[in-house]
């Protein structure tokens, strides 16, 4: 142990100090030689390890997708524009993960052990837009899977695989979103006091101006909500027609509404005359979210309440509907890049130069990503391979947006801080997007009867009954009785969920108290900064006054001396003349 400690101490020294320390050791020459060789070997191995780690990190950085491209975008257009592309990359990773686990645990076993199906319709090409025909009995949709137990060692239950794969993916998405929100939520606290100051400025307005201001806001919100309700009603009546619902008319109308109504929202916001551009952006985001989520809510209501009673394989019908919505949304996104950015740039630079180069609309582009991701989450249960379309879509959009940004757009003039914008994006993706999708999938699994003619859960009362069948089957195995006991006495107990809800509420309360404490601390620190600034300003004024007085005194003293000299000369001349 003594020699090992000695060697470790020698390794930490420089080369010259190490040699000098070895020479001064009170021990025979052979032992000093052994210690020197040992320290040399250890240093050589450490250098090799450091070099290997350096080159591995360097190569891993090249493997990270779009790293150099993102650095270029951030350097040329700022962190606000970069936040959009980072958000897109984050969604791409979500969908890649979903694609991998769905393909490995659901699709691959089904492909390997699929029954021979000879009645598949020939491929004509139009199915890429509609999702029907050739794709009806493929693994792209719910109807292409069966609930048989694959005979293997060990046996592979497709019902359990389908259920737990989708459930695990949604749980991991929820955990990731909550973690991201908690990580970035501190950025929102910095806006609290400036917002409070803006409210205080509004309170200084006269009563008539305040009434006028509130009336304009109320009118704008009534018009915005009226447009959202009218759009939802139109989608509902269009979707209830079975012939129209199975065509491309419905997704085209939905995409047109998502394109035109936000433009009307921009016109409505002009009558509100926001003094803060950031508030205008956030209000526009809220209105667009209400529009998009109301449309998706109407569609989900139709799919879950009318489709199961009228269509035999209704899960595949819902999956095909979501597929069409994604495809048409992608087409409209491509058209928006061409007409909304390229032609707008041509018009602004060649025809009407007063328009100028268009700005990159971060809010609109991010809301389009959130809308598309919500569709992908809705369809994950009804179409396990739908993430394939989403991955391809995000991959293409990334490069097209990058090219369009470089050639046609300029960075926006008025945006929030990049970290705050990213926090708002993730918060909107979590609620209402993910929470709404989770509610829909939970309702489908717990309450709706699956199709009797297709899918892995055919013949069951609800898809969740596959868990009951599994727990009943494991009772025959004594070593698995603990699983059955946990399921029967804990997971099926109302008391367990009451306790879980109570724990969540307590944790939420403590987190809320922590947030309030941090807000108060931030407020106190800001007040200290303001007071210190006032103190410094006061001291600076005092210093300036003292310097001014000293300059005046310095300019006054020579005048006193000159007057004294003149008076002395006058007295001398007068005395000499008198003599």
Coordinates of C-alpha atoms in Angstrom, one line a residue:
X1 CA 0.0 0.0 0.0
X2 CA 2.9 2.4 0.7
X3 CA 4.4 1.9 -2.7
X4 CA 1.1 2.2 -4.5
X5 CA 0.4 5.6 -2.7
X6 CA 4.0 6.6 -3.6
X7 CA 3.4 5.8 -7.3
X8 CA 0.1 7.6 -7.3
X9 CA 1.8 10.7 -5.9
X10 CA 4.6 10.5 -8.4
X11 CA 2.1 10.2 -11.3
X12 CA 0.5 13.5 -10.4
X13 CA 3.8 15.3 -10.7
X14 CA 5.5 16.8 -13.7
X15 CA 8.3 14.9 -15.5
X16 CA 11.1 16.9 -14.0
X17 CA 9.7 16.9 -10.5
X18 CA 9.0 13.2 -10.8
X19 CA 12.6 12.4 -11.7
X20 CA 13.9 14.6 -8.8
X21 CA 11.5 13.0 -6.3
X22 CA 12.6 9.5 -7.4
X23 CA 16.3 10.4 -7.0
X24 CA 15.7 11.7 -3.5
X25 CA 14.0 8.5 -2.3
X26 CA 15.8 6.8 0.6
X27 CA 15.8 3.3 -0.9
X28 CA 18.0 1.0 -3.0
X29 CA 18.6 1.7 -6.7
X30 CA 16.6 -1.3 -7.9
X31 CA 13.5 -0.3 -6.0
X32 CA 13.7 3.2 -7.3
X33 CA 14.1 1.8 -10.8
X34 CA 11.0 -0.3 -10.3
X35 CA 9.0 2.6 -9.0
X36 CA 10.1 4.7 -12.0
X37 CA 9.1 2.0 -14.5
X38 CA 5.7 1.5 -12.8
X39 CA 4.9 5.2 -12.8
X40 CA 6.0 5.4 -16.5
X41 CA 3.7 2.6 -17.5
X42 CA 0.7 4.1 -15.6
X43 CA 1.3 7.5 -17.2
X44 CA 1.5 5.9 -20.7
X45 CA -1.7 3.9 -20.1
X46 CA -3.5 7.1 -19.0
X47 CA -2.4 8.9 -22.1
X48 CA -3.6 6.1 -24.3
X49 CA -7.0 6.1 -22.5
X50 CA -7.3 9.9 -22.8
X51 CA -6.5 9.8 -26.5
X52 CA -9.1 7.0 -27.1
X53 CA -11.8 8.9 -25.2
X54 CA -11.0 12.1 -27.2
X55 CA -11.3 10.3 -30.6
X56 CA -14.4 8.5 -29.5
X57 CA -16.1 11.7 -28.4
X58 CA -15.0 13.3 -31.6
X59 CA -16.5 10.5 -33.7
X60 CA -19.6 10.4 -31.7
X61 CA -20.2 14.1 -32.3
X62 CA -20.2 13.3 -36.0
X63 CA -22.8 10.6 -35.5
X64 CA -25.2 13.0 -33.8
X65 CA -27.8 13.9 -36.4
X66 CA -27.7 17.5 -37.8
X67 CA -25.2 18.8 -35.3
X68 CA -23.2 20.9 -37.8
X69 CA -26.4 22.0 -39.5
X70 CA -27.9 23.2 -36.3
X71 CA -24.8 25.1 -35.4
X72 CA -24.9 26.8 -38.8
X73 CA -28.6 27.7 -38.3
X74 CA -28.0 29.1 -34.8
X75 CA -25.1 31.2 -36.0
X76 CA -26.9 32.7 -38.9
X77 CA -30.4 33.1 -37.7
X78 CA -30.2 33.2 -33.9
X79 CA -31.4 30.9 -31.1
X80 CA -35.1 31.6 -31.6
X81 CA -35.1 30.1 -35.1
X82 CA -32.8 27.4 -33.9
X83 CA -35.4 26.4 -31.2
X84 CA -37.8 25.4 -34.0
X85 CA -35.3 23.0 -35.6
X86 CA -34.3 21.6 -32.2
X87 CA -38.0 21.0 -31.5
X88 CA -38.3 19.2 -34.9
X89 CA -35.2 17.1 -34.1
X90 CA -36.7 16.2 -30.7
X91 CA -40.0 15.0 -32.3
X92 CA -38.0 13.0 -34.8
X93 CA -36.3 11.2 -32.0
X94 CA -39.7 10.5 -30.4
X95 CA -41.0 8.9 -33.6
X96 CA -37.8 7.0 -34.3
X97 CA -38.1 5.4 -30.9
X98 CA -41.7 4.6 -31.5
X99 CA -40.9 3.1 -34.9
X100 CA -38.2 0.9 -33.5
X101 CA -40.2 -0.6 -30.6
X102 CA -43.3 -1.1 -32.6
X103 CA -41.5 -2.8 -35.4
X104 CA -39.5 -5.0 -33.1
X105 CA -42.2 -6.1 -30.7
X106 CA -45.4 -5.9 -32.8
X107 CA -44.7 -5.9 -36.6
X108 CA -41.7 -8.2 -36.8
X109 CA -43.4 -11.1 -35.0
X110 CA -46.5 -10.6 -37.1
X111 CA -44.5 -10.6 -40.3
X112 CA -42.5 -13.7 -39.4
X113 CA -45.5 -15.8 -38.2
X114 CA -48.3 -14.2 -40.3
X115 CA -50.9 -16.5 -41.9
X116 CA -51.0 -16.7 -45.7
X117 CA -53.4 -14.1 -47.0
X118 CA -54.2 -14.4 -50.7
X119 CA -57.0 -11.8 -51.0
X120 CA -54.8 -8.7 -50.9
X121 CA -55.8 -6.1 -53.5
X122 CA -53.2 -5.1 -56.1
X123 CA -51.2 -1.9 -55.6
X124 CA -52.2 0.9 -57.9
X125 CA -50.4 3.9 -56.4
X126 CA -53.4 5.9 -55.2
X127 CA -53.3 4.0 -51.9
X128 CA -50.3 6.1 -50.9
X129 CA -52.8 9.0 -50.5
X130 CA -55.9 7.2 -49.3
X131 CA -54.4 4.3 -47.2
X132 CA -57.1 1.9 -48.4
X133 CA -57.1 -0.9 -50.9
X134 CA -53.8 -2.6 -50.8
X135 CA -53.0 -1.5 -47.3
X136 CA -56.2 -2.8 -45.7
X137 CA -54.8 -6.2 -44.7
X138 CA -51.2 -5.1 -44.2
X139 CA -49.3 -4.5 -41.0
X140 CA -49.6 -0.8 -41.5
X141 CA -53.0 -0.8 -39.8
X142 CA -54.7 -2.5 -36.9
X143 CA -56.6 -5.0 -39.0
X144 CA -53.3 -6.6 -40.3
X145 CA -52.6 -8.1 -36.9
X146 CA -54.1 -11.1 -35.1
X147 CA -54.3 -12.0 -31.5
X148 CA -53.0 -15.5 -31.7
X149 CA -50.3 -16.8 -29.4
X150 CA -47.2 -17.4 -31.6
X151 CA -45.9 -20.9 -30.9
X152 CA -42.3 -20.5 -30.0
X153 CA -40.0 -21.0 -27.0
X154 CA -41.2 -19.2 -25.0
X155 CA -44.7 -18.5 -26.4
X156 CA -45.3 -15.0 -27.7
X157 CA -48.7 -13.5 -26.9
X158 CA -49.5 -10.8 -29.6
X159 CA -52.3 -9.3 -27.5
X160 CA -50.0 -8.6 -24.6
X161 CA -47.3 -7.4 -27.0
X162 CA -49.6 -5.0 -28.7
X163 CA -51.1 -3.7 -25.5
X164 CA -47.8 -3.3 -23.5
X165 CA -45.8 -1.9 -26.4
X166 CA -48.3 1.0 -27.0
X167 CA -48.7 1.6 -23.3
X168 CA -45.0 1.6 -22.6
X169 CA -44.4 4.1 -25.5
X170 CA -47.0 6.5 -24.3
X171 CA -45.8 6.3 -20.7
X172 CA -42.2 7.0 -21.8
X173 CA -43.4 9.9 -23.9
X174 CA -45.3 11.3 -20.9
X175 CA -42.3 11.0 -18.6
X176 CA -40.0 12.6 -21.1
X177 CA -42.4 15.5 -21.6
X178 CA -42.8 16.1 -17.9
X179 CA -39.1 16.0 -17.4
X180 CA -38.5 18.5 -20.2
X181 CA -41.1 20.8 -18.7
X182 CA -39.6 20.6 -15.3
X183 CA -36.2 21.2 -16.7
X184 CA -37.1 24.3 -18.7
X185 CA -40.0 25.7 -16.5
X186 CA -37.6 27.9 -14.6
X187 CA -37.3 30.0 -17.7
X188 CA -40.9 31.1 -17.4
X189 CA -40.3 32.6 -14.0
X190 CA -38.2 35.3 -15.4
X191 CA -41.2 36.8 -17.2
X192 CA -43.3 37.2 -14.1
X193 CA -42.2 40.6 -12.9
X194 CA -42.0 42.3 -16.4
X195 CA -45.6 41.0 -16.9
X196 CA -46.6 42.4 -13.5
X197 CA -45.1 45.8 -14.6
X198 CA -47.1 45.7 -17.8
X199 CA -50.3 45.1 -15.8
X200 CA -49.4 48.1 -13.6
X201 CA -49.0 50.2 -16.7
X202 CA -52.4 49.1 -17.9
X203 CA -53.9 50.1 -14.5
X204 CA -52.7 53.6 -15.1
X205 CA -55.0 53.9 -18.1
X206 CA -58.2 56.0 -17.8
X207 CA -61.5 54.2 -17.3
X208 CA -62.7 55.0 -20.8
X209 CA -59.5 53.8 -22.4
X210 CA -59.7 50.6 -20.3
X211 CA -63.3 49.9 -21.3
X212 CA -62.3 50.5 -25.0
X213 CA -59.3 48.2 -24.6
X214 CA -61.3 45.4 -23.0
X215 CA -64.1 45.7 -25.6
X216 CA -61.7 45.3 -28.4
X217 CA -60.1 42.2 -26.7
X218 CA -63.6 40.8 -26.1
X219 CA -64.6 41.3 -29.7
X220 CA -61.5 39.7 -31.0
X221 CA -61.9 36.7 -28.7
X222 CA -65.6 36.3 -29.7
X223 CA -64.6 36.4 -33.4
X224 CA -61.8 33.9 -32.8
X225 CA -63.9 31.4 -30.8
X226 CA -66.7 31.8 -33.4
X227 CA -64.4 30.8 -36.2
X228 CA -63.1 27.8 -34.2
X229 CA -66.7 26.7 -33.3
X230 CA -67.8 27.2 -36.9
X231 CA -64.9 25.2 -38.2
X232 CA -65.5 22.4 -35.8
X233 CA -69.2 22.3 -36.7
X234 CA -68.4 22.1 -40.4
X235 CA -65.9 19.2 -39.8
X236 CA -68.5 17.4 -37.7
X237 CA -71.2 17.5 -40.3
X238 CA -68.7 16.6 -43.1
X239 CA -67.4 13.7 -41.0
X240 CA -70.8 12.2 -40.2
X241 CA -71.3 11.5 -43.9
X242 CA -69.8 8.0 -44.4
X243 CA -69.1 8.5 -48.1
X244 CA -67.3 11.8 -47.6
X245 CA -65.5 10.7 -44.5
X246 CA -63.7 7.9 -46.4
X247 CA -62.4 10.2 -49.1
X248 CA -59.8 12.9 -49.3
X249 CA -62.3 15.7 -49.0
X250 CA -62.3 15.7 -45.2
X251 CA -58.5 16.0 -44.7
X252 CA -58.3 18.6 -47.5
X253 CA -61.0 20.7 -45.8
X254 CA -59.2 20.3 -42.4
X255 CA -55.9 21.4 -43.9
X256 CA -57.6 24.4 -45.6
X257 CA -59.1 25.4 -42.3
X258 CA -55.7 25.1 -40.5
X259 CA -54.2 27.3 -43.3
X260 CA -56.9 30.0 -43.7
X261 CA -58.3 30.5 -40.2
X262 CA -54.9 31.4 -38.6
X263 CA -54.5 34.1 -41.3
X264 CA -57.9 35.5 -40.2
X265 CA -56.7 35.4 -36.6
X266 CA -53.7 37.6 -37.7
X267 CA -56.2 40.1 -39.2
X268 CA -58.3 40.1 -36.0
X269 CA -55.2 40.7 -33.8
X270 CA -54.6 44.0 -35.7
X271 CA -57.7 45.6 -34.0
X272 CA -56.3 44.8 -30.5
X273 CA -53.2 46.8 -31.0
X274 CA -50.9 45.0 -28.6
X275 CA -48.0 47.2 -27.3
X276 CA -45.9 44.1 -26.6
X277 CA -45.1 41.9 -29.7
X278 CA -44.4 38.9 -27.5
X279 CA -47.9 39.0 -26.0
X280 CA -49.3 39.2 -29.6
X281 CA -47.3 36.0 -30.5
X282 CA -48.6 34.1 -27.4
X283 CA -52.2 35.1 -28.0
X284 CA -51.9 34.0 -31.6
X285 CA -50.5 30.6 -30.4
X286 CA -53.4 30.1 -27.9
X287 CA -56.0 30.8 -30.6
X288 CA -54.4 28.5 -33.1
X289 CA -54.1 25.8 -30.5
X290 CA -57.8 26.2 -29.7
X291 CA -58.7 25.9 -33.4
X292 CA -56.5 22.8 -34.0
X293 CA -57.5 21.0 -30.9
X294 CA -61.2 21.6 -31.4
X295 CA -61.0 20.1 -34.8
X296 CA -59.1 17.1 -33.6
X297 CA -61.6 16.8 -30.6
X298 CA -64.5 16.7 -33.0
X299 CA -62.9 14.1 -35.2
X300 CA -62.0 11.9 -32.2
X301 CA -65.6 12.3 -30.9
X302 CA -66.9 11.1 -34.3
X303 CA -64.4 8.2 -34.5
X304 CA -65.1 6.9 -31.1
X305 CA -68.9 7.3 -30.9
X306 CA -70.2 6.7 -34.5
X307 CA -67.6 4.7 -36.3
X308 CA -67.5 1.5 -34.1
X309 CA -71.3 0.9 -34.5
X310 CA -71.3 1.3 -38.3
X311 CA -68.0 -0.2 -39.6
X312 CA -66.9 -3.8 -39.1
X313 CA -63.1 -3.1 -38.8
X314 CA -63.5 0.3 -37.3
X315 CA -59.9 0.5 -35.9
X316 CA -58.4 0.3 -39.4
X317 CA -60.9 2.9 -40.6
X318 CA -59.7 5.3 -37.9
X319 CA -56.1 4.5 -38.7
X320 CA -56.7 5.2 -42.4
X321 CA -58.4 8.5 -41.5
X322 CA -55.4 9.6 -39.5
X323 CA -53.1 8.5 -42.3
X324 CA -55.0 10.6 -44.8
X325 CA -54.8 13.6 -42.5
X326 CA -51.1 13.2 -42.1
X327 CA -50.5 12.8 -45.8
X328 CA -52.6 15.9 -46.8
X329 CA -51.1 17.9 -44.0
X330 CA -47.6 17.1 -45.4
X331 CA -48.7 18.1 -48.9
X332 CA -50.0 21.4 -47.6
X333 CA -46.8 21.9 -45.7
X334 CA -44.8 21.5 -49.0
X335 CA -47.2 23.9 -50.7
X336 CA -46.8 26.4 -47.9
X337 CA -43.0 26.3 -48.2
X338 CA -43.3 27.0 -52.0
X339 CA -46.2 29.5 -52.1
X340 CA -45.9 31.0 -48.6
X341 CA -42.2 31.5 -48.5
X342 CA -40.6 31.2 -52.0
X343 CA -43.2 33.2 -54.0
X344 CA -43.6 35.6 -51.1
X345 CA -39.9 36.3 -51.3
X346 CA -40.0 36.7 -55.0
X347 CA -42.9 39.2 -54.7
X348 CA -41.2 41.1 -51.9
X349 CA -37.9 41.4 -53.6
X350 CA -38.8 41.9 -57.3
X351 CA -42.4 43.1 -57.6
X352 CA -43.4 44.9 -54.4
X353 CA -40.2 45.8 -52.7
X354 CA -42.0 47.5 -49.8
X355 CA -43.0 44.1 -48.5
X356 CA -39.4 43.0 -48.1
X357 CA -38.2 39.5 -47.3
X358 CA -40.7 37.5 -45.3
X359 CA -39.9 36.6 -41.7
X360 CA -39.7 33.0 -40.5
X361 CA -42.9 32.5 -38.6
X362 CA -41.7 30.4 -35.6
X363 CA -45.1 30.1 -33.9
X364 CA -47.0 28.9 -37.0
X365 CA -44.4 26.4 -38.0
X366 CA -44.2 25.0 -34.5
X367 CA -47.9 24.7 -34.2
X368 CA -47.9 22.7 -37.5
X369 CA -45.4 20.3 -35.9
X370 CA -47.5 19.9 -32.7
X371 CA -50.6 19.3 -34.8
X372 CA -48.8 16.6 -36.9
X373 CA -47.4 15.0 -33.8
X374 CA -50.8 14.9 -32.2
X375 CA -52.1 13.0 -35.2
X376 CA -49.2 10.6 -35.0
X377 CA -50.0 9.9 -31.3
X378 CA -53.7 9.5 -32.1
X379 CA -52.9 6.9 -34.8
X380 CA -50.3 5.0 -32.9
X381 CA -52.9 2.5 -31.5
X382 CA -54.8 2.2 -34.8
X383 CA -51.7 2.1 -37.1
X384 CA -48.5 0.9 -35.4
X385 CA -46.3 1.8 -38.3
X386 CA -47.7 5.3 -38.7
X387 CA -44.4 6.7 -37.2
X388 CA -42.8 5.7 -40.5
X389 CA -44.7 8.4 -42.2
X390 CA -44.0 10.9 -39.4
X391 CA -40.2 10.2 -39.5
X392 CA -40.1 10.6 -43.3
X393 CA -42.2 13.8 -43.1
X394 CA -40.0 15.4 -40.4
X395 CA -36.8 14.4 -42.1
X396 CA -37.9 16.0 -45.4
X397 CA -39.4 19.1 -43.7
X398 CA -36.1 19.7 -41.9
X399 CA -34.1 20.1 -45.1
X400 CA -36.8 21.9 -47.0
X401 CA -37.2 24.4 -44.1
X402 CA -33.4 24.9 -43.9
X403 CA -33.2 25.6 -47.6
X404 CA -36.2 27.9 -47.5
X405 CA -34.9 29.7 -44.5
X406 CA -31.5 30.3 -46.2
X407 CA -33.0 31.5 -49.5
X408 CA -36.4 33.0 -48.7
X409 CA -36.7 34.2 -45.1
X410 CA -35.1 36.4 -42.5
X411 CA -35.1 35.9 -38.7
X412 CA -38.1 37.3 -36.9
X413 CA -37.7 40.7 -35.4
X414 CA -39.9 40.2 -32.3
X415 CA -39.6 36.9 -30.5
X416 CA -39.3 35.7 -26.9
X417 CA -36.2 34.2 -25.4
X418 CA -35.3 30.9 -27.0
X419 CA -35.4 28.9 -23.8
X420 CA -38.9 30.4 -23.0
X421 CA -40.2 29.6 -26.5
X422 CA -38.9 26.1 -26.2
X423 CA -40.7 25.7 -22.8
X424 CA -43.9 26.9 -24.3
X425 CA -43.6 24.5 -27.2
X426 CA -43.1 21.5 -24.9
X427 CA -45.9 22.6 -22.6
X428 CA -48.3 22.8 -25.5
X429 CA -47.2 19.4 -26.7
X430 CA -47.9 18.0 -23.3
X431 CA -51.2 19.8 -22.8
X432 CA -53.6 19.7 -24.5
X433 CA -51.9 17.5 -27.1
X434 CA -50.5 14.5 -25.2
X435 CA -53.0 14.6 -22.4
X436 CA -55.9 14.6 -25.0
X437 CA -54.3 11.7 -26.9
X438 CA -53.8 9.7 -23.7
X439 CA -57.4 10.2 -22.7
X440 CA -58.6 9.0 -26.1
X441 CA -56.4 5.9 -26.1
X442 CA -57.4 5.1 -22.5
X443 CA -61.1 5.4 -23.4
X444 CA -60.6 3.1 -26.4
X445 CA -58.8 0.5 -24.4
X446 CA -61.1 0.5 -21.3
X447 CA -64.5 1.2 -22.8
X448 CA -64.9 0.3 -26.5
X449 CA -65.5 -3.1 -27.8
X450 CA -62.9 -4.1 -30.4
X451 CA -63.8 -5.4 -33.8
X452 CA -65.0 -9.0 -34.1
X453 CA -63.5 -9.6 -37.6
X454 CA -60.0 -8.0 -37.4
X455 CA -57.2 -7.0 -35.0
X456 CA -55.4 -8.6 -32.1
X457 CA -58.2 -8.1 -29.6
X458 CA -61.1 -9.6 -31.6
X459 CA -63.5 -11.6 -29.4
X460 CA -62.8 -9.6 -26.2
X461 CA -65.2 -7.2 -24.5
X462 CA -62.5 -4.5 -24.3
X463 CA -58.8 -4.6 -25.2
X464 CA -58.0 -4.3 -21.4
X465 CA -59.5 -7.7 -20.9
X466 CA -56.4 -9.2 -22.3
X467 CA -54.8 -8.3 -19.0
X468 CA -57.5 -10.2 -17.1
X469 CA -57.0 -13.2 -19.2
X470 CA -53.2 -13.0 -18.7
X471 CA -53.6 -12.8 -14.9
X472 CA -56.0 -15.7 -14.9
X473 CA -53.6 -17.8 -16.9
X474 CA -50.6 -17.2 -14.6
X475 CA -52.5 -18.6 -11.5
X476 CA -51.6 -22.0 -12.7
X477 CA -47.9 -21.2 -12.1
X478 CA -47.1 -21.0 -8.4
X479 CA -43.9 -19.0 -9.0
X480 CA -46.1 -16.2 -10.6
X481 CA -48.7 -15.9 -7.9
X482 CA -47.1 -12.7 -6.7
X483 CA -47.9 -11.0 -10.1
X484 CA -51.5 -12.1 -9.8
X485 CA -51.7 -10.9 -6.2
X486 CA -50.3 -7.4 -7.1
X487 CA -52.8 -7.1 -10.0
X488 CA -55.8 -8.3 -8.0
X489 CA -55.1 -6.5 -4.7
X490 CA -53.3 -3.4 -5.8
X491 CA -53.9 -2.5 -9.4
X492 CA -57.6 -3.4 -9.3
X493 CA -58.1 -1.7 -5.9
X494 CA -59.8 1.8 -5.8
X495 CA -57.8 2.6 -2.6
X496 CA -54.5 2.2 -4.6
X497 CA -55.6 4.9 -7.1
X498 CA -56.8 7.1 -4.3
X499 CA -53.4 6.9 -2.6
X500 CA -51.7 7.6 -5.9
X501 CA -53.9 10.6 -6.5
X502 CA -53.2 11.8 -3.0
X503 CA -49.5 11.4 -3.4
X504 CA -49.6 13.3 -6.7
X505 CA -51.6 16.1 -5.2
X506 CA -49.1 16.4 -2.2
X507 CA -46.1 16.4 -4.6
X508 CA -47.9 19.0 -6.8
X509 CA -48.5 21.2 -3.7
X510 CA -44.9 21.0 -2.6
X511 CA -43.7 21.8 -6.1
X512 CA -46.1 24.7 -6.3
X513 CA -44.8 26.0 -2.9
X514 CA -41.2 25.7 -4.2
X515 CA -42.2 27.6 -7.3
X516 CA -43.9 30.3 -5.3
X517 CA -40.8 30.6 -3.1
X518 CA -38.5 30.9 -6.1
X519 CA -40.8 33.6 -7.5
X520 CA -40.6 35.5 -4.2
X521 CA -36.8 35.0 -4.1
X522 CA -36.6 36.3 -7.7
X523 CA -38.8 39.3 -6.8
X524 CA -36.6 40.1 -3.7
X525 CA -33.4 39.8 -5.7
X526 CA -34.8 42.1 -8.4
X527 CA -35.8 44.6 -5.8
X528 CA -32.3 44.4 -4.3
X529 CA -30.8 45.0 -7.8
X530 CA -33.2 48.0 -8.3
X531 CA -32.3 49.4 -4.8
X532 CA -28.6 49.0 -5.5
X533 CA -29.0 50.7 -8.8
X534 CA -30.7 53.6 -7.1
X535 CA -28.0 53.8 -4.5
X536 CA -25.3 53.8 -7.1
X537 CA -27.2 56.5 -9.0
X538 CA -27.5 58.6 -5.8
X539 CA -23.8 58.2 -5.1
X540 CA -22.9 59.0 -8.7
X541 CA -24.9 62.2 -8.5
X542 CA -23.1 63.1 -5.2
X543 CA -19.8 62.4 -6.8
X544 CA -20.6 64.5 -9.8
X545 CA -21.7 67.4 -7.6
X546 CA -18.5 67.2 -5.6
X547 CA -16.4 67.1 -8.7
X548 CA -18.4 70.1 -10.0
X549 CA -17.8 72.0 -6.8
X550 CA -14.1 71.2 -6.9
X551 CA -13.8 72.5 -10.4
X552 CA -15.6 75.7 -9.4
X553 CA -13.4 76.1 -6.4
X554 CA -10.3 75.4 -8.6
X555 CA -11.4 78.1 -11.1
X556 CA -12.3 80.5 -8.2
X557 CA -8.9 80.4 -6.4
X558 CA -6.8 81.8 -9.3
X559 CA -9.2 84.7 -9.6
X560 CA -8.7 85.4 -5.9
X561 CA -5.0 85.3 -6.3
X562 CA -5.0 87.6 -9.3
X563 CA -7.2 90.1 -7.5
X564 CA -4.9 90.1 -4.5
X565 CA -1.9 90.6 -6.7
X566 CA -3.6 93.5 -8.5
X567 CA -4.6 95.1 -5.3
X568 CA -1.1 94.8 -4.0
X569 CA 0.3 96.4 -7.2
X570 CA -2.2 99.2 -7.0
X571 CA -1.3 99.9 -3.4
X572 CA 2.4 99.8 -4.3
X573 CA 1.9 102.2 -7.2
X574 CA -0.2 104.5 -5.1
X575 CA 2.3 104.6 -2.3
X576 CA 5.2 105.2 -4.7
X577 CA 3.4 108.1 -6.4
X578 CA 2.4 109.6 -3.1
X579 CA 6.1 109.6 -2.1

